[in-house]
Coordinates of C-alpha atoms in Angstrom, one line a residue:
X1 CA 14.4 9.7 -42.8
X2 CA 11.4 7.4 -43.4
X3 CA 8.1 8.5 -44.8
X4 CA 5.3 9.2 -42.2
X5 CA 3.2 6.2 -41.1
X6 CA 0.2 5.7 -43.4
X7 CA -2.3 6.3 -40.6
X8 CA -0.7 9.7 -39.8
X9 CA -0.8 10.7 -43.5
X10 CA -4.5 9.8 -43.6
X11 CA -5.4 11.8 -40.4
X12 CA -3.4 14.8 -41.5
X13 CA -5.0 14.8 -44.9
X14 CA -8.5 14.6 -43.3
X15 CA -7.6 17.4 -40.9
X16 CA -6.1 19.5 -43.7
X17 CA -3.2 20.8 -41.6
X18 CA 0.1 19.7 -40.2
X19 CA 0.4 18.5 -36.6
X20 CA 2.4 20.3 -33.9
X21 CA 5.3 18.6 -32.2
X22 CA 3.2 18.2 -29.0
X23 CA 0.4 16.5 -30.9
X24 CA 2.9 14.0 -32.3
X25 CA 4.4 13.5 -28.8
X26 CA 1.0 12.8 -27.3
X27 CA 0.4 10.2 -30.0
X28 CA 3.8 8.6 -29.4
X29 CA 3.2 8.5 -25.7
X30 CA -0.2 6.8 -26.1
X31 CA 0.9 4.3 -28.7
X32 CA 4.0 3.2 -26.8
X33 CA 2.0 3.0 -23.6
X34 CA -0.7 0.8 -25.3
X35 CA 1.9 -1.3 -27.1
X36 CA 3.8 -2.3 -24.0
X37 CA 0.6 -2.7 -22.0
X38 CA -0.4 -5.2 -24.6
X39 CA 2.9 -7.0 -24.2
X40 CA 2.4 -7.4 -20.5
X41 CA -1.3 -8.3 -20.8
X42 CA -0.3 -11.2 -23.1
X43 CA 2.1 -12.5 -20.4
X44 CA -0.6 -12.9 -17.7
X45 CA -2.6 -15.8 -18.9
X46 CA -0.2 -18.5 -17.6
X47 CA -0.5 -17.2 -14.1
X48 CA -4.3 -17.1 -14.3
X49 CA -4.7 -20.6 -15.6
X50 CA -2.1 -22.3 -13.4
X51 CA -4.7 -23.5 -10.9
X52 CA -7.0 -24.8 -13.7
X53 CA -4.2 -26.7 -15.5
X54 CA -3.0 -28.1 -12.1
X55 CA -6.0 -27.9 -9.8
X56 CA -4.8 -30.5 -7.3
X57 CA -2.3 -29.0 -4.8
X58 CA 0.0 -31.8 -3.8
X59 CA 0.9 -32.6 -0.3
X60 CA 4.5 -31.3 -0.8
X61 CA 3.3 -27.7 -1.4
X62 CA 2.0 -26.9 2.1
X63 CA 2.3 -30.1 4.0
X64 CA -1.5 -30.7 4.6
X65 CA -2.9 -29.3 1.4
X66 CA -6.5 -28.2 0.7
X67 CA -8.6 -27.4 -2.3
X68 CA -11.6 -25.2 -2.5
X69 CA -15.0 -26.3 -3.4
X70 CA -18.1 -24.4 -2.3
X71 CA -16.1 -22.6 0.4
X72 CA -15.2 -25.9 2.1
X73 CA -11.8 -27.2 3.0
X74 CA -11.2 -30.7 1.5
X75 CA -8.6 -33.2 1.9
X76 CA -5.7 -33.6 -0.6
X77 CA -7.4 -36.6 -2.1
X78 CA -10.4 -34.7 -3.2
X79 CA -10.7 -33.4 -6.8
X80 CA -11.5 -29.9 -7.9
X81 CA -11.7 -30.6 -11.6
X82 CA -9.4 -32.9 -13.5
X83 CA -6.9 -30.3 -14.7
X84 CA -5.2 -30.6 -18.1
X85 CA -2.5 -33.1 -19.0
X86 CA 0.5 -32.9 -18.9
X87 CA 0.2 -30.3 -16.1
X88 CA -2.1 -32.2 -13.7
X89 CA 0.4 -34.9 -12.5
X90 CA 2.5 -34.9 -9.4
X91 CA 5.1 -32.8 -11.3
X92 CA 2.5 -30.4 -12.6
X93 CA 3.8 -27.4 -10.6
X94 CA 7.4 -28.0 -11.8
X95 CA 6.2 -28.2 -15.4
X96 CA 4.3 -24.9 -15.0
X97 CA 7.6 -23.4 -13.7
X98 CA 9.4 -24.8 -16.7
X99 CA 6.9 -23.2 -19.0
X100 CA 7.6 -19.8 -17.4
X101 CA 11.3 -20.1 -17.5
X102 CA 11.2 -21.2 -21.2
X103 CA 9.4 -18.0 -22.1
X104 CA 11.6 -15.8 -20.0
X105 CA 14.9 -17.5 -21.0
X106 CA 14.1 -16.9 -24.7
X107 CA 12.9 -13.4 -23.9
X108 CA 16.2 -12.5 -22.1
X109 CA 18.4 -14.1 -24.9
X110 CA 16.4 -12.4 -27.6
X111 CA 16.7 -9.1 -25.8
X112 CA 20.4 -8.8 -26.5
X113 CA 19.9 -9.3 -30.2
X114 CA 16.7 -7.2 -30.3
X115 CA 18.5 -4.2 -28.8
X116 CA 21.1 -3.9 -31.5
X117 CA 18.5 -4.6 -34.2
X118 CA 16.3 -1.8 -32.7
X119 CA 19.1 0.7 -33.1
X120 CA 19.8 -0.5 -36.7
X121 CA 16.3 -1.2 -38.2
X122 CA 13.1 0.7 -38.6
X123 CA 11.6 0.7 -35.2
X124 CA 8.0 0.9 -36.4
X125 CA 8.3 -2.3 -38.5
X126 CA 10.4 -4.0 -35.9
X127 CA 7.9 -3.3 -33.1
X128 CA 4.8 -4.1 -35.1
X129 CA 6.3 -7.4 -36.3
X130 CA 7.2 -8.5 -32.8
X131 CA 3.7 -7.7 -31.5
X132 CA 1.8 -9.4 -34.2
X133 CA 4.1 -12.4 -34.1
X134 CA 4.0 -12.9 -30.4
X135 CA 0.2 -12.5 -30.5
X136 CA 0.0 -15.4 -32.9
X137 CA 2.0 -17.7 -30.6
X138 CA 0.0 -16.7 -27.5
X139 CA -3.2 -17.6 -29.5
X140 CA -1.7 -20.9 -30.6
X141 CA -1.0 -21.8 -27.0
X142 CA -4.7 -21.3 -26.2
X143 CA -5.7 -23.3 -29.3
X144 CA -4.1 -26.3 -27.6
X145 CA -7.3 -26.4 -25.5
X146 CA -9.6 -26.6 -28.5
X147 CA -7.3 -29.0 -30.4
X148 CA -7.1 -31.2 -27.3
X149 CA -3.3 -31.1 -27.3
X150 CA -1.6 -32.8 -24.3
X151 CA 2.0 -32.8 -25.5
X152 CA 4.2 -30.8 -23.2
X153 CA 6.6 -29.9 -26.0
X154 CA 3.8 -28.1 -27.9
X155 CA 3.2 -25.7 -25.0
X156 CA 6.9 -25.3 -24.4
X157 CA 7.6 -24.4 -28.0
X158 CA 4.7 -21.8 -28.1
X159 CA 6.1 -20.1 -25.0
X160 CA 9.6 -20.1 -26.3
X161 CA 8.7 -18.5 -29.6
X162 CA 6.4 -16.0 -28.0
X163 CA 9.2 -15.0 -25.6
X164 CA 11.7 -14.6 -28.4
X165 CA 9.3 -12.2 -30.3
X166 CA 8.4 -10.3 -27.2
X167 CA 12.0 -9.3 -26.8
X168 CA 11.3 -6.7 -29.6
X169 CA 9.1 -4.7 -27.3
X170 CA 11.0 -3.0 -24.5
X171 CA 14.1 -1.8 -26.4
X172 CA 11.9 -0.4 -29.1
X173 CA 9.4 1.6 -26.9
X174 CA 12.2 3.0 -24.7
X175 CA 14.2 4.1 -27.8
X176 CA 11.1 5.8 -29.3
X177 CA 10.5 7.6 -26.0
X178 CA 14.1 8.7 -25.8
X179 CA 13.9 10.0 -29.3
X180 CA 10.9 12.2 -28.6
X181 CA 11.5 13.2 -24.9
X182 CA 14.5 14.9 -23.4
X183 CA 16.0 14.6 -19.9
X184 CA 14.1 17.2 -18.0
X185 CA 11.7 15.5 -15.6
X186 CA 12.5 12.3 -17.4
X187 CA 12.1 10.3 -14.2
X188 CA 8.6 11.6 -13.5
X189 CA 7.4 11.4 -17.2
X190 CA 8.7 7.8 -17.6
X191 CA 7.5 6.9 -14.1
X192 CA 4.0 7.8 -15.2
X193 CA 4.5 6.2 -18.7
X194 CA 5.8 3.0 -17.1
X195 CA 2.4 2.5 -15.6
X196 CA 1.8 0.6 -18.8
X197 CA 3.5 -2.4 -17.2
X198 CA 1.0 -2.5 -14.3
X199 CA -2.0 -1.5 -16.5
X200 CA -1.0 -4.4 -18.9
X201 CA -0.8 -6.8 -16.0
X202 CA -4.1 -5.7 -14.6
X203 CA -5.9 -5.7 -17.9
X204 CA -4.4 -9.1 -18.8
X205 CA -5.4 -10.6 -15.6
X206 CA -9.0 -9.3 -15.9
X207 CA -9.3 -10.3 -19.5
X208 CA -7.9 -13.8 -18.9
X209 CA -10.1 -14.3 -15.8
X210 CA -13.3 -12.9 -17.5
X211 CA -13.3 -15.7 -20.2
X212 CA -11.9 -18.5 -18.1
X213 CA -15.3 -20.1 -17.5
X214 CA -15.6 -20.7 -21.3
X215 CA -12.4 -22.7 -21.3
X216 CA -8.8 -21.9 -20.4
X217 CA -7.9 -21.5 -24.1
X218 CA -9.9 -18.3 -24.3
X219 CA -7.7 -16.8 -21.6
X220 CA -4.8 -16.9 -24.1
X221 CA -6.7 -16.1 -27.3
X222 CA -8.2 -12.8 -26.0
X223 CA -4.9 -11.3 -24.8
X224 CA -3.1 -12.7 -27.9
X225 CA -5.6 -11.0 -30.2
X226 CA -5.2 -7.7 -28.3
X227 CA -1.4 -7.6 -28.8
X228 CA -1.8 -8.5 -32.5
X229 CA -4.3 -5.6 -32.9
X230 CA -1.9 -3.3 -31.0
X231 CA 0.8 -4.3 -33.5
X232 CA -1.4 -3.1 -36.4
X233 CA -2.0 0.2 -34.6
X234 CA 1.8 0.7 -34.2
X235 CA 2.4 0.0 -37.9
X236 CA -0.2 2.5 -38.9
X237 CA 0.5 5.4 -36.6
X238 CA 3.9 5.2 -34.8
X239 CA 6.6 7.6 -35.9
X240 CA 9.8 6.5 -34.1
X241 CA 11.7 9.7 -34.9
X242 CA 10.6 13.3 -35.2
X243 CA 12.3 13.4 -38.6
X244 CA 9.8 10.8 -39.8
X245 CA 7.1 13.4 -39.7
X246 CA 9.2 16.3 -40.9
X247 CA 10.3 17.7 -37.6
X248 CA 13.8 18.3 -36.4
X249 CA 15.2 16.2 -33.5
X250 CA 15.0 19.3 -31.2
X251 CA 12.9 22.4 -30.9
X252 CA 14.2 25.1 -33.3
X253 CA 14.3 27.7 -30.6
X254 CA 16.0 25.3 -28.2
X255 CA 18.6 24.3 -30.8
X256 CA 19.4 28.0 -31.6
X257 CA 19.9 28.7 -27.9
X258 CA 22.6 26.0 -27.5
X259 CA 26.1 27.1 -28.1
X260 CA 28.1 24.7 -26.0
X261 CA 29.8 22.1 -28.3
X262 CA 29.4 19.2 -25.8
X263 CA 25.7 20.0 -25.4
X264 CA 25.3 20.1 -29.2
X265 CA 26.8 16.7 -29.4
X266 CA 24.3 15.4 -26.9
X267 CA 21.4 16.9 -28.8
X268 CA 22.6 15.4 -32.0
X269 CA 23.1 12.1 -30.3
X270 CA 19.5 11.8 -29.2
X271 CA 17.7 12.1 -32.5
X272 CA 20.0 11.6 -35.5
X273 CA 19.0 8.9 -37.9
X274 CA 22.3 9.1 -39.8
X275 CA 24.3 7.7 -36.9
X276 CA 25.2 4.0 -36.7
X277 CA 24.1 1.7 -33.9
X278 CA 26.7 1.4 -31.1
X279 CA 28.5 -1.9 -30.6
X280 CA 27.4 -4.2 -27.9
X281 CA 30.7 -4.2 -26.0
X282 CA 30.9 -0.4 -26.1
X283 CA 27.4 -0.1 -24.8
X284 CA 28.1 -2.6 -22.1
X285 CA 31.1 -0.5 -20.9
X286 CA 29.2 2.7 -20.5
X287 CA 29.6 3.7 -16.8
X288 CA 26.7 2.5 -14.8
X289 CA 25.4 -0.1 -17.2
X290 CA 26.9 -3.1 -15.4
X291 CA 25.7 -2.3 -11.8
X292 CA 22.2 -1.3 -13.0
X293 CA 22.0 -4.5 -15.1
X294 CA 23.0 -6.7 -12.2
X295 CA 20.6 -4.8 -9.8
X296 CA 17.8 -5.4 -12.3
X297 CA 18.6 -9.1 -12.4
X298 CA 17.6 -9.4 -8.7
X299 CA 14.9 -6.8 -8.9
X300 CA 13.1 -8.6 -11.8
X301 CA 13.6 -11.9 -10.0
X302 CA 11.4 -10.6 -7.2
X303 CA 8.9 -8.8 -9.5
X304 CA 8.4 -11.6 -12.0
X305 CA 7.9 -14.2 -9.2
X306 CA 4.9 -12.2 -8.2
X307 CA 3.8 -11.7 -11.8
X308 CA 3.8 -15.5 -12.5
X309 CA 2.9 -17.0 -9.1
X310 CA 0.8 -14.5 -7.1
X311 CA -2.6 -15.7 -8.4
X312 CA -1.6 -19.3 -7.8
X313 CA -0.3 -18.4 -4.3
X314 CA -3.6 -16.6 -3.5
X315 CA -5.7 -19.5 -4.6
X316 CA -3.7 -21.9 -2.5
X317 CA -3.5 -19.8 0.7
X318 CA -6.2 -19.3 3.3
X319 CA -7.1 -15.6 3.7
X320 CA -9.2 -14.9 6.7
X321 CA -9.9 -18.7 6.9
X322 CA -11.3 -18.9 3.4
X323 CA -9.8 -19.9 0.0
X324 CA -10.3 -17.9 -3.1
X325 CA -11.5 -19.2 -6.4
X326 CA -9.2 -19.1 -9.4
X327 CA -11.0 -16.2 -10.9
X328 CA -11.1 -14.2 -7.6
X329 CA -7.4 -14.9 -7.0
X330 CA -6.6 -13.5 -10.4
X331 CA -8.7 -10.4 -9.9
X332 CA -7.2 -9.8 -6.4
X333 CA -3.7 -10.2 -7.7
X334 CA -4.1 -7.1 -9.8
X335 CA -3.8 -4.9 -6.7
X336 CA -0.1 -5.7 -6.6
X337 CA 0.2 -3.9 -9.8
X338 CA -1.9 -1.0 -8.6
X339 CA 0.8 -0.5 -5.9
X340 CA 3.3 -0.9 -8.7
X341 CA 1.8 2.1 -10.6
X342 CA 2.2 4.3 -7.5
X343 CA 5.7 3.0 -6.9
X344 CA 6.9 3.7 -10.4
X345 CA 5.6 7.3 -10.4
X346 CA 6.9 7.9 -6.9
X347 CA 10.4 6.5 -7.7
X348 CA 10.6 8.6 -10.8
X349 CA 9.5 11.8 -9.0
X350 CA 11.8 11.3 -6.1
X351 CA 14.8 10.5 -8.3
X352 CA 14.1 13.7 -10.3
X353 CA 13.9 15.8 -7.1
X354 CA 17.0 14.4 -5.6
X355 CA 18.8 13.9 -8.9
X356 CA 19.8 10.5 -7.5
X357 CA 18.5 7.5 -9.5
X358 CA 20.7 4.9 -7.7
X359 CA 19.9 6.1 -4.2
X360 CA 16.2 6.1 -4.9
X361 CA 16.3 2.6 -6.4
X362 CA 18.4 1.1 -3.6
X363 CA 16.2 2.6 -0.9
X364 CA 13.1 1.2 -2.5
X365 CA 14.7 -2.3 -2.7
X366 CA 15.7 -2.2 1.0
X367 CA 12.2 -1.1 2.0
X368 CA 10.8 -4.0 -0.1
X369 CA 12.4 -6.5 2.4
X370 CA 10.2 -5.6 5.4
X371 CA 7.1 -5.3 3.2
X372 CA 7.7 -8.9 1.8
X373 CA 8.1 -10.2 5.3
X374 CA 4.9 -8.5 6.5
X375 CA 2.9 -9.8 3.5
X376 CA 4.1 -13.3 4.0
X377 CA 3.5 -13.2 7.8
X378 CA 0.3 -11.2 8.1
X379 CA -1.3 -11.4 4.7
X380 CA -3.5 -14.3 5.7
X381 CA -5.2 -12.6 8.6
X382 CA -7.9 -11.0 6.5
X383 CA -8.6 -9.9 2.9
X384 CA -8.3 -6.2 3.8
X385 CA -4.9 -6.7 5.4
X386 CA -3.8 -8.8 2.5
X387 CA -4.8 -6.0 0.0
X388 CA -3.0 -3.3 1.9
X389 CA 0.2 -5.3 2.4
X390 CA 0.0 -6.5 -1.3
X391 CA -0.2 -2.9 -2.6
X392 CA 2.7 -1.8 -0.3
X393 CA 4.8 -4.7 -1.5
X394 CA 4.0 -3.8 -5.1
X395 CA 5.0 -0.2 -4.5
X396 CA 8.5 -1.0 -3.3
X397 CA 9.1 -4.0 -5.6
X398 CA 8.0 -2.3 -8.8
X399 CA 9.3 1.2 -8.0
X400 CA 13.0 0.5 -8.7
X401 CA 12.2 -2.0 -11.4
X402 CA 10.3 0.8 -13.3
X403 CA 12.9 3.4 -12.6
X404 CA 15.8 1.4 -13.9
X405 CA 14.1 0.1 -17.0
X406 CA 12.9 3.5 -18.1
X407 CA 14.7 6.7 -17.0
X408 CA 18.0 5.1 -16.1
X409 CA 18.1 3.1 -19.4
X410 CA 17.3 6.3 -21.4
X411 CA 19.9 8.2 -19.4
X412 CA 22.7 5.7 -20.1
X413 CA 21.6 5.2 -23.7
X414 CA 22.6 8.8 -24.5
X415 CA 25.7 8.9 -22.2
X416 CA 28.3 11.5 -22.8
X417 CA 31.0 8.8 -23.3
X418 CA 29.4 8.0 -26.7
X419 CA 30.5 11.5 -27.9
X420 CA 27.6 11.7 -30.3
X421 CA 29.0 9.3 -32.8
X422 CA 26.4 6.5 -32.4
X423 CA 22.9 5.6 -31.2
X424 CA 22.6 3.3 -28.2
X425 CA 19.2 3.7 -26.7
X426 CA 17.8 0.4 -27.7
X427 CA 21.1 -1.4 -27.2
X428 CA 21.7 -0.2 -23.6
X429 CA 18.0 -0.8 -22.8
X430 CA 18.4 -4.4 -24.1
X431 CA 21.5 -5.0 -22.1
X432 CA 20.0 -3.8 -18.8
X433 CA 16.6 -5.4 -19.3
X434 CA 18.0 -8.5 -20.9
X435 CA 20.2 -9.1 -17.9
X436 CA 17.2 -8.4 -15.7
X437 CA 15.1 -10.9 -17.6
X438 CA 17.6 -13.7 -16.8
X439 CA 16.6 -13.0 -13.1
X440 CA 13.0 -12.8 -14.2
X441 CA 13.3 -16.4 -15.6
X442 CA 15.2 -17.7 -12.6
X443 CA 12.7 -16.4 -10.0
X444 CA 9.6 -18.2 -11.2
X445 CA 11.7 -21.4 -12.0
X446 CA 13.1 -21.5 -8.4
X447 CA 9.6 -20.8 -7.0
X448 CA 8.2 -23.9 -8.8
X449 CA 10.7 -26.1 -6.9
X450 CA 11.1 -24.2 -3.6
X451 CA 7.3 -23.9 -3.0
X452 CA 7.3 -27.7 -2.6
X453 CA 8.8 -27.0 0.9
X454 CA 6.5 -24.2 1.7
X455 CA 6.0 -20.6 0.7
X456 CA 7.9 -19.2 3.6
X457 CA 11.0 -20.3 1.9
X458 CA 10.0 -18.6 -1.3
X459 CA 9.6 -15.3 0.5
X460 CA 13.0 -15.7 2.1
X461 CA 14.4 -16.1 -1.4
X462 CA 12.7 -12.9 -2.5
X463 CA 13.9 -10.9 0.5
X464 CA 17.5 -12.0 -0.2
X465 CA 17.1 -11.0 -3.8
X466 CA 15.8 -7.5 -2.8
X467 CA 18.8 -7.1 -0.4
X468 CA 21.4 -8.0 -3.1
X469 CA 19.7 -5.7 -5.6
X470 CA 20.1 -2.8 -3.3
X471 CA 23.7 -3.7 -2.4
X472 CA 24.8 -3.8 -6.0
X473 CA 24.1 -0.1 -6.3
X474 CA 26.4 0.7 -3.3
X475 CA 29.2 2.4 -5.4
X476 CA 26.7 4.5 -7.4
X477 CA 24.9 5.5 -4.2
X478 CA 28.1 6.5 -2.6
X479 CA 29.0 8.7 -5.5
X480 CA 25.6 10.4 -5.4
X481 CA 25.8 11.0 -1.7
X482 CA 29.3 12.5 -2.2
X483 CA 27.9 14.9 -4.8
X484 CA 25.2 15.9 -2.4
X485 CA 27.7 16.6 0.4
X486 CA 29.9 18.6 -2.0
X487 CA 26.9 20.6 -3.1
X488 CA 26.0 21.5 0.5
X489 CA 29.6 22.5 1.3
X490 CA 30.2 24.5 -1.9
X491 CA 27.0 25.1 -4.0
X492 CA 28.6 27.3 -6.6
X493 CA 31.4 24.9 -7.4
X494 CA 28.9 22.0 -7.5
X495 CA 26.6 23.8 -9.9
X496 CA 29.4 24.3 -12.5
X497 CA 30.7 20.7 -12.3
X498 CA 27.4 18.8 -11.8
X499 CA 27.0 17.8 -15.4
X500 CA 30.6 16.6 -15.8
X501 CA 30.4 14.5 -12.6
X502 CA 27.1 12.9 -13.5
X503 CA 28.4 12.1 -17.0
X504 CA 30.6 9.4 -15.4
X505 CA 28.2 8.4 -12.6
X506 CA 24.8 6.8 -12.6
X507 CA 22.6 9.7 -13.7
X508 CA 24.1 11.5 -16.7
X509 CA 22.5 14.8 -17.6
X510 CA 21.1 14.9 -21.1
X511 CA 20.2 17.8 -23.2
X512 CA 17.3 17.7 -25.5
X513 CA 13.7 18.7 -26.0
X514 CA 11.7 18.1 -22.9

């Protein structure tokens, strides 16, 4: 057990009394929400400044290309600013894609290491170090504007180092949430909590766009400073485990009520600091980890293509016969994440009600296919239609992404196959999200090249990715449907065997404080 964080000690001494479990939970909920919102906010600047670094759309992007100036359509030879070397040449779009994939490749590789470290080290120190460190490199990327740096290797290195340090975030916050919150209504709770992803994207877009007029460097410095400040808050106030603040891993009344040996093991498994971190191979072989990890590969391929390229796409595409400024495109793109917030909450709620995580995720992915087609085909008719279709697309794209990276990862990280002898929350989360992040790196990279032949081809790629993501959950969906059929035929038998069946399927039941 570690000593309470210094900020909590200070606040408790000022208040003159001990805090309740619910008070600590609220603080954990807010801190982890803010922490990961800061992570996502610091990832948005590249998408906002793309059209500033490379303002001249080249003829291979749309065939006849246009730039915006005073609301007029100009020929490809006209200039809308000079851009920023080395991103303003004929290979500028490809270089911007390489910057994205460098960040995401290091992020995905770092994730596998960070997950095991998160289960082995002090999560408060680990998370705070990652946030402050990544903030420094985001700021340094922006300083390239003030230092007049035009060396591609500098920007590539800053993104790679930032990506490596950002890998500390997701395994850590999911592990902390798993330590403090049990399984009951986990899908809904984490669906609401996972709004931090979209809130971070929105706030990052707005923050980066708000200072863009003062120089693109500020669009990196402001979000970078925010995540570094968030890291300081985490160091001062985050208690990763209930034991850190003198609480047991479960409610005393709840612990006394549990007599089942297997249930006791599950409770012990969630919160014990004395247990060792699970091995990578053992975590990888937990039932359900592989199909969910592969599903997330394609799900994040779709989601991160929007994350990194949507503002650029909006600034390069006529909407209602007009072209948006870079700032307006960045602001409009935030509505995709508004839809994502709704999708994450809806997916979590539905999966709780149906007790079917895989079926919910697969259904959302299949519904994303017609929404992607509609947005590509009809999004240019008017701004109102674009907004509605963008939000619907965000709902179906981000819903399963949010569900898998939160509730499913926490479920599998305390799977009954571990038998209570090890901790695996951060490791399992890292395996699933790390695999997904490989897809997140691949999507933006492919977009940088495929968009040369038109955005219709990019959307076809995204629709294929959504279909494969849903198909990869087929076996788990079939198991869940079989359980539902058995329940309808023999409800009493189903009720007694439900936990055992789900322990080996995609949605294991966990016991803990809720």
